[in-house]
JSON list of C-alpha atoms in Angstrom, two decimals:
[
{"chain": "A", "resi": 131, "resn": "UNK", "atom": "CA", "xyz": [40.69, -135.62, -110.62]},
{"chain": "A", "resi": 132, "resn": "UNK", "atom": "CA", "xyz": [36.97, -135.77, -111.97]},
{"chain": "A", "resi": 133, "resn": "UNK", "atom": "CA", "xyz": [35.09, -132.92, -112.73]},
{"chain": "A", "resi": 134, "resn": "UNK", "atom": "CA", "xyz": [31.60, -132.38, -113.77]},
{"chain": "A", "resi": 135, "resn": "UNK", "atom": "CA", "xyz": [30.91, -129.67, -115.98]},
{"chain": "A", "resi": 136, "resn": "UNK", "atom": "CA", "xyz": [27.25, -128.82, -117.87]},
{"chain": "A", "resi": 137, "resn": "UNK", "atom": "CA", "xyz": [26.04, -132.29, -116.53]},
{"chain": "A", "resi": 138, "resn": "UNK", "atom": "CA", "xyz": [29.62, -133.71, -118.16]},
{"chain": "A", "resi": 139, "resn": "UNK", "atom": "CA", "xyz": [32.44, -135.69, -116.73]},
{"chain": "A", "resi": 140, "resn": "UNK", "atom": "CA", "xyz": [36.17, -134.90, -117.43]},
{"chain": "A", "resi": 141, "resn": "UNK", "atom": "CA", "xyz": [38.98, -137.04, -116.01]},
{"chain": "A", "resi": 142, "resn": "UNK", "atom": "CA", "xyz": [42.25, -135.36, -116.26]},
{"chain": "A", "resi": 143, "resn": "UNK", "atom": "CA", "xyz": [44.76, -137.06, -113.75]},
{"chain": "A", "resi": 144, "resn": "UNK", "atom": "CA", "xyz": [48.15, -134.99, -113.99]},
{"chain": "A", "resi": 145, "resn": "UNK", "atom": "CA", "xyz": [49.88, -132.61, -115.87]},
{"chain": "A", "resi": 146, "resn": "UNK", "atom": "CA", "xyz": [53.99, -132.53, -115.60]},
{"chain": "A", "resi": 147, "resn": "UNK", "atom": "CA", "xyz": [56.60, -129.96, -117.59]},
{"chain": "A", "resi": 148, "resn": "UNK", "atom": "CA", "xyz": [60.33, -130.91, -117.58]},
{"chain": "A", "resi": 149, "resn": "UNK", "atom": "CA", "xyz": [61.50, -127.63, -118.41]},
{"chain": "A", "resi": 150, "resn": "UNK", "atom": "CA", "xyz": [65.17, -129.56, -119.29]},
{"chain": "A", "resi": 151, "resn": "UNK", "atom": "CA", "xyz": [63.94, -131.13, -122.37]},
{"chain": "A", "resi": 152, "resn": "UNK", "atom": "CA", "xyz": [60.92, -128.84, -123.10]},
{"chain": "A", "resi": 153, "resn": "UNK", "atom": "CA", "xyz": [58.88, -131.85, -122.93]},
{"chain": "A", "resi": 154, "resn": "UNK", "atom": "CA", "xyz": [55.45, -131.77, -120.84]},
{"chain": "A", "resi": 155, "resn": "UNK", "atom": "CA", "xyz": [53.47, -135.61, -119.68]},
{"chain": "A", "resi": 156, "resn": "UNK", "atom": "CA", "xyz": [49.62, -134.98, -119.88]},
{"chain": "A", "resi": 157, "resn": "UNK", "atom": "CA", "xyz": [47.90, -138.53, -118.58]},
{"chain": "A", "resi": 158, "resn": "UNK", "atom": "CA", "xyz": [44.25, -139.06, -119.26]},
{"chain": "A", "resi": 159, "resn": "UNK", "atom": "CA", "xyz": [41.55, -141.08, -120.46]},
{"chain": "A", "resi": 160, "resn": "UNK", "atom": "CA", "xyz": [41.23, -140.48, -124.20]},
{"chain": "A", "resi": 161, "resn": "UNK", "atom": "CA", "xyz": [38.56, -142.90, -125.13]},
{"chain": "A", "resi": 162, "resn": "UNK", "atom": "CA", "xyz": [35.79, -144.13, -122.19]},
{"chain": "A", "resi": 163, "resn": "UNK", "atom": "CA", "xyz": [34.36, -147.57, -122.57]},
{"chain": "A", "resi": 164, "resn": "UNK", "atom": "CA", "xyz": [30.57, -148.85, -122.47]},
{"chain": "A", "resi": 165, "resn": "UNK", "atom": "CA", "xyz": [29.61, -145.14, -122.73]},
{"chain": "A", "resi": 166, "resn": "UNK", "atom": "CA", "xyz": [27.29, -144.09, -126.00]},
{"chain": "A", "resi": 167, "resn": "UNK", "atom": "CA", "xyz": [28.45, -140.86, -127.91]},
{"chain": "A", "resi": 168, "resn": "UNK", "atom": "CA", "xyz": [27.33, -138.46, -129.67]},
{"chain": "A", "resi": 169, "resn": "UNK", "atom": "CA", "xyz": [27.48, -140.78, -132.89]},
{"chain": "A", "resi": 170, "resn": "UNK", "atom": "CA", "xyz": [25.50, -143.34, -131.62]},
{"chain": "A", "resi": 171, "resn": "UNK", "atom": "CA", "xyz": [29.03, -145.67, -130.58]},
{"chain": "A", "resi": 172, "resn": "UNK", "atom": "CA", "xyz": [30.06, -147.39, -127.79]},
{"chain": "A", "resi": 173, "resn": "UNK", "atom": "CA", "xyz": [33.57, -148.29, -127.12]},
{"chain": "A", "resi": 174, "resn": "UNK", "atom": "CA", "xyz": [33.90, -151.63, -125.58]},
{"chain": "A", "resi": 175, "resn": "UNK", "atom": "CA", "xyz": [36.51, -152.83, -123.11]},
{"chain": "A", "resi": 176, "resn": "UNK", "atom": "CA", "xyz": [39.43, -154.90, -125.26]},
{"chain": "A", "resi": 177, "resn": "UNK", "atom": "CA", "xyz": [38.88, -153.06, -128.70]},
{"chain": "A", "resi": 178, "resn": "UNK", "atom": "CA", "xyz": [42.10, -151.26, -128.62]},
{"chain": "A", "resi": 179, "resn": "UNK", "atom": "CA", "xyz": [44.53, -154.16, -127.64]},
{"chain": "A", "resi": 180, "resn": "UNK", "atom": "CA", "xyz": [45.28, -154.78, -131.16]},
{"chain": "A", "resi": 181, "resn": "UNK", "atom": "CA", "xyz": [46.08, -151.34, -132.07]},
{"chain": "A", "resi": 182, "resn": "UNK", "atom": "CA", "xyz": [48.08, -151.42, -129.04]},
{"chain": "A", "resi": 183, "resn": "UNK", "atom": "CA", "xyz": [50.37, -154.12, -129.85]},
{"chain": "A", "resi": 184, "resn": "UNK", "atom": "CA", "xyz": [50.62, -152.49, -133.48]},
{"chain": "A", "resi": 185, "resn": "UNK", "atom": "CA", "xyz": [51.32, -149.40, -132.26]},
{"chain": "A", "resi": 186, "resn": "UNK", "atom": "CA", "xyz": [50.77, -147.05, -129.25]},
{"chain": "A", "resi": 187, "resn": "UNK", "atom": "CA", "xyz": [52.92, -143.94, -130.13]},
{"chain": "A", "resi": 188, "resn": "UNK", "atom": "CA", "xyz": [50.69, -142.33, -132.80]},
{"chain": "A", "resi": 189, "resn": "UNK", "atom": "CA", "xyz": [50.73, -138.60, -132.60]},
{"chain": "A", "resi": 190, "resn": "UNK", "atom": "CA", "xyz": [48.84, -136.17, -130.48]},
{"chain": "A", "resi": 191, "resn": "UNK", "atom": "CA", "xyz": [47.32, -133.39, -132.73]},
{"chain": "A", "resi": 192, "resn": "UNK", "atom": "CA", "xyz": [44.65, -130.13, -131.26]},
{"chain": "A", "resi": 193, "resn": "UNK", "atom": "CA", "xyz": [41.19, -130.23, -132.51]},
{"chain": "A", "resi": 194, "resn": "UNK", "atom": "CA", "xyz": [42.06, -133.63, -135.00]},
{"chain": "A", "resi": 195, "resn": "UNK", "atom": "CA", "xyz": [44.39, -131.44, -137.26]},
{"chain": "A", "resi": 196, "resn": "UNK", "atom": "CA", "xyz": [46.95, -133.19, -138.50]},
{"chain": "A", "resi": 197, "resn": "UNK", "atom": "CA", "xyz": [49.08, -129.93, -139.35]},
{"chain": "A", "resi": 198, "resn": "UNK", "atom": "CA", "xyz": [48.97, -129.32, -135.52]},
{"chain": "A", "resi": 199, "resn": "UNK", "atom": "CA", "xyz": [50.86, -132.15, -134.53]},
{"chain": "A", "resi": 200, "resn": "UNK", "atom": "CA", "xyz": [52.10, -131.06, -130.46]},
{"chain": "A", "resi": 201, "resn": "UNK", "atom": "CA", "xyz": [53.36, -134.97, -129.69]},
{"chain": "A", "resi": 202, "resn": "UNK", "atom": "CA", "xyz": [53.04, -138.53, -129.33]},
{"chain": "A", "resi": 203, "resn": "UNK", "atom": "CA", "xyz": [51.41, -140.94, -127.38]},
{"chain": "A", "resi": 204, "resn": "UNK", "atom": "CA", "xyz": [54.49, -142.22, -125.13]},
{"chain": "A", "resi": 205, "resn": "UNK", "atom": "CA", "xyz": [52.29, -144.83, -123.17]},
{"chain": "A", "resi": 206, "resn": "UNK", "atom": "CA", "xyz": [48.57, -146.28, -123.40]},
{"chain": "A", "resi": 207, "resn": "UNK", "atom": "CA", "xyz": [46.81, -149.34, -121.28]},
{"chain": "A", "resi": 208, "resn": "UNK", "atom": "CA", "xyz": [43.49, -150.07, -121.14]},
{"chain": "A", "resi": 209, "resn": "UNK", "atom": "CA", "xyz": [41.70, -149.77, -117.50]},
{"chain": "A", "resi": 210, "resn": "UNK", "atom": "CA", "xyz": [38.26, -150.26, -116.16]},
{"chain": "A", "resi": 211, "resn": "UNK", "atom": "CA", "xyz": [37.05, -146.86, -117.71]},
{"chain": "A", "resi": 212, "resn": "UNK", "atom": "CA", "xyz": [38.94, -146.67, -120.89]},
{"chain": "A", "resi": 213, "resn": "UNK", "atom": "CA", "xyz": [42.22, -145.97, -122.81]},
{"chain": "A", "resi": 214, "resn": "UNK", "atom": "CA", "xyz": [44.24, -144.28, -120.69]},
{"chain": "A", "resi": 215, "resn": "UNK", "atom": "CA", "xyz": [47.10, -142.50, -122.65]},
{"chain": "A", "resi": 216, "resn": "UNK", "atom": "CA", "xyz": [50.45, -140.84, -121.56]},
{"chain": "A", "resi": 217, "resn": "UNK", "atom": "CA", "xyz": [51.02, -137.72, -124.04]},
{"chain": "A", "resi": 218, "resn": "UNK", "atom": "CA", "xyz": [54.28, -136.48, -124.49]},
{"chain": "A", "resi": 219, "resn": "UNK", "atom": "CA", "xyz": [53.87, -132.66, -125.13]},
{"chain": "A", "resi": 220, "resn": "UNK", "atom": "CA", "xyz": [56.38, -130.59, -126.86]},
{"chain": "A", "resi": 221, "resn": "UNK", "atom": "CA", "xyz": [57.15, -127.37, -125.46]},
{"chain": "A", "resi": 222, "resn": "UNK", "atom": "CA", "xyz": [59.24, -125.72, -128.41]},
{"chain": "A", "resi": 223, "resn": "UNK", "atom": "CA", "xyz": [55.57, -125.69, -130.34]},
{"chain": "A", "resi": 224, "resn": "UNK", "atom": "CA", "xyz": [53.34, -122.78, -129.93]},
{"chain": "A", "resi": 225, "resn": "UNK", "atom": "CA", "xyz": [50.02, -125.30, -129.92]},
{"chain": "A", "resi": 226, "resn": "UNK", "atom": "CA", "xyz": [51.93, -127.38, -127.27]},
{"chain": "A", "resi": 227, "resn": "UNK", "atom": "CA", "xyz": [52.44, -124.39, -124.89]},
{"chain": "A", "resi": 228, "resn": "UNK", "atom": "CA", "xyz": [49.09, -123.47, -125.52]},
{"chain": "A", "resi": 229, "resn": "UNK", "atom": "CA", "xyz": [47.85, -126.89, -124.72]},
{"chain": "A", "resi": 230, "resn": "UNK", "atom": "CA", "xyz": [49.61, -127.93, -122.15]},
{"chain": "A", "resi": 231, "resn": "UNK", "atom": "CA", "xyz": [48.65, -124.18, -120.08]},
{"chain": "A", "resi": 232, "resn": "UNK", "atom": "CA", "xyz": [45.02, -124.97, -121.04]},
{"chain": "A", "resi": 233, "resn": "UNK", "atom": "CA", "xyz": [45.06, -128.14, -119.36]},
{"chain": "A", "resi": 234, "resn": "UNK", "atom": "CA", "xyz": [47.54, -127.31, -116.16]},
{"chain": "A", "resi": 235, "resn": "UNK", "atom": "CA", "xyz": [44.23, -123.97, -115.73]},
{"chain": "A", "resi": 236, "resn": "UNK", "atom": "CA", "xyz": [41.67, -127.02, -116.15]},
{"chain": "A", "resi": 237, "resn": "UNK", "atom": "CA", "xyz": [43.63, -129.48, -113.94]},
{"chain": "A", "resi": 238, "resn": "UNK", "atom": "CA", "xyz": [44.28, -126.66, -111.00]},
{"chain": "A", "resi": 239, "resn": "UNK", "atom": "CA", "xyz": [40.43, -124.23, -111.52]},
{"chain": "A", "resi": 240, "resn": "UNK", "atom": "CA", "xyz": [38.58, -128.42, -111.97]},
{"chain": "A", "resi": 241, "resn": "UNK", "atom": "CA", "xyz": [37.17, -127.25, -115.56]},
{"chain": "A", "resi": 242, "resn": "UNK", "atom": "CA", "xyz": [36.80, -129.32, -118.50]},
{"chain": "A", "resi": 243, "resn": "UNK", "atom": "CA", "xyz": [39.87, -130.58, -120.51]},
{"chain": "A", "resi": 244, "resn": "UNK", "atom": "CA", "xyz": [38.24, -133.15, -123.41]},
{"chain": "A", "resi": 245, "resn": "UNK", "atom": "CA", "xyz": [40.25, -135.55, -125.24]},
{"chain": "A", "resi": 246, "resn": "UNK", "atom": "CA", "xyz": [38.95, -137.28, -128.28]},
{"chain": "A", "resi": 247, "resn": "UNK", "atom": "CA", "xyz": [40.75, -139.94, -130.66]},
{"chain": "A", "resi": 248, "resn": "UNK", "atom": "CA", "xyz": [41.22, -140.46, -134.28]},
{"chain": "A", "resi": 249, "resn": "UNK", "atom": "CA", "xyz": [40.31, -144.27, -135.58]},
{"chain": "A", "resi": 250, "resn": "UNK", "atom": "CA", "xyz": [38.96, -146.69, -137.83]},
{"chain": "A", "resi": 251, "resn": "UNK", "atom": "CA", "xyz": [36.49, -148.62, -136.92]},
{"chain": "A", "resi": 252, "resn": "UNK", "atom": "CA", "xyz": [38.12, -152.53, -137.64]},
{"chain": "A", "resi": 253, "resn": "UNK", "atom": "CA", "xyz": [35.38, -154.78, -135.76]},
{"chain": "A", "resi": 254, "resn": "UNK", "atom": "CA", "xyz": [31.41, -153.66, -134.16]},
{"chain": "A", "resi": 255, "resn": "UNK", "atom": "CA", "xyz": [28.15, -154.95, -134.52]},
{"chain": "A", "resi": 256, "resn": "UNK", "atom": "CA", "xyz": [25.37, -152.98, -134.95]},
{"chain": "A", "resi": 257, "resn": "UNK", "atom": "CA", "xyz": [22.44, -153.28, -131.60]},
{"chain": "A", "resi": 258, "resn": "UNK", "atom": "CA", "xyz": [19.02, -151.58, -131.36]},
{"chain": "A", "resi": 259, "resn": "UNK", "atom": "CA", "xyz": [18.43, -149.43, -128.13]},
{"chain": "A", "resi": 260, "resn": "UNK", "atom": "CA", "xyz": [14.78, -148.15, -127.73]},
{"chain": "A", "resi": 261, "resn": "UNK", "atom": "CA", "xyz": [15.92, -144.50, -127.39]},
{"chain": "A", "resi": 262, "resn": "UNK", "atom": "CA", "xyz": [18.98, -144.00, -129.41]},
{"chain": "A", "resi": 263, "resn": "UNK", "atom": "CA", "xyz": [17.88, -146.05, -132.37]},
{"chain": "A", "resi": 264, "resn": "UNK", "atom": "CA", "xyz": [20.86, -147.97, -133.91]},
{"chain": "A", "resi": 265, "resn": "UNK", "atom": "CA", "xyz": [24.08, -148.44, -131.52]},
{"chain": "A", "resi": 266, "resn": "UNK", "atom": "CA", "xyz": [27.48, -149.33, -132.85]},
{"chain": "A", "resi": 267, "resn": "UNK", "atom": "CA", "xyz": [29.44, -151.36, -130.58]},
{"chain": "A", "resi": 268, "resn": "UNK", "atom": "CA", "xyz": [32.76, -150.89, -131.15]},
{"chain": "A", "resi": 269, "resn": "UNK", "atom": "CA", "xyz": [35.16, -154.30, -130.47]},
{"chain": "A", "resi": 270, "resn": "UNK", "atom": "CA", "xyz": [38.50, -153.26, -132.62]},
{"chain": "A", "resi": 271, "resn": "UNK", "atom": "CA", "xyz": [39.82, -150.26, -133.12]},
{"chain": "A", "resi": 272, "resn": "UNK", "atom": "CA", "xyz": [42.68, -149.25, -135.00]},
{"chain": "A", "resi": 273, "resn": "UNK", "atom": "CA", "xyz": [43.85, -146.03, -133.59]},
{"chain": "A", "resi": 274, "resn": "UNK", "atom": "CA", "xyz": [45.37, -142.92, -135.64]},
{"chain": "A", "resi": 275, "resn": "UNK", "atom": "CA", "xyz": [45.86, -140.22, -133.08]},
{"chain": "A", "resi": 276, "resn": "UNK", "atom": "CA", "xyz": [44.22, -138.97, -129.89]},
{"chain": "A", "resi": 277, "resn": "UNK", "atom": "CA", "xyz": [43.19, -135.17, -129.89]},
{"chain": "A", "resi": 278, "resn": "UNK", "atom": "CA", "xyz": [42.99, -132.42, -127.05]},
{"chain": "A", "resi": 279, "resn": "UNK", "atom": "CA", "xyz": [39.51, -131.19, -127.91]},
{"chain": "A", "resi": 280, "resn": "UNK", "atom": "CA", "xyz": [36.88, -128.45, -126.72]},
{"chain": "A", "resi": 281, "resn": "UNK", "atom": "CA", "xyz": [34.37, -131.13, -126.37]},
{"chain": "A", "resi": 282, "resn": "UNK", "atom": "CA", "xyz": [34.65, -135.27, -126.95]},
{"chain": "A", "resi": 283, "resn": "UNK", "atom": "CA", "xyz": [32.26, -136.75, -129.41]},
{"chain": "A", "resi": 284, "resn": "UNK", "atom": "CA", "xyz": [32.13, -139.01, -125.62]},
{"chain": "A", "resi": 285, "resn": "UNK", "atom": "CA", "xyz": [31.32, -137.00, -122.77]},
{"chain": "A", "resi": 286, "resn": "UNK", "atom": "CA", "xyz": [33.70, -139.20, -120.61]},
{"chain": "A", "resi": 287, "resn": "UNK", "atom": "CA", "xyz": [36.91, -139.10, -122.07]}
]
């Protein structure tokens, strides 16, 4: 489902709890490609297969604090738009109930649900754009975490 919200698009395509094993699946897109952020970036298609074959199950945090840990990454590809991620969700956390009922209200009323990741910046090269100014182009990324935030440093994710 897309959603536009204050001139913003969200994409949040399902939310699933398995009450059994207190585990909730949240898949998105975390990162959008060939988008510029707030930061002057841009995310470009192939810069997280690296990361990828490293390591896709880095943890899933709120707000990019790493004492609120609520799960893992189970699953991440790249697709046309960006990284889309699987998050594995645990219930038996306060900030994971909390999460996953904020996004099952966004999912269900279309409101925003933002995800944002954590990275370092491995590869980019540095292009001038007559309005921004200076544009980082982003070709490797090594990935940390991936956040449920109130608003994305990129509008798309």
């Amino acid at each position: 489902m897309e959603v536009s919200f204050m001139n913003l698009s969200f994409k949040a395509e399902s939310v699933e709890k398995d009450m059994k094993s207190n585990i909730a699946k949240i898949v998105g897109l975390s990162a959008a490609f060939n988008n510029v952020d707030c930061y002057n970036d841009i995310i470009m298609p192939g810069a997280f297969a690296e990361t990828m074959k490293e390591n896709s199950k880095w943890p899933v945090l709120r707000h990019h604090d790493w004492k609120i840990k609520i799960g893992f990454c189970g699953e991440a590809e790249e697709v046309k738009q960006g990284l889309k991620t699987t998050s594995f969700v645990s219930l038996d956390t306060q900030d994971g109930k909390e999460q996953v009922a904020l996004s099952l209200l966004a999912l269900e009323h279309g409101a925003k649900d933002a995800q944002s990741i954590g990275y370092i910046a491995k590869e980019w090269e540095i292009e001038e754009d007559k309005k921004r100014g200076r544009v980082r182009k982003l070709k490797t990324i090594q990935m940390w975490e991936h956040s449920f935030v109130t608003w994305g440093a990129n509008d798309k994710a």
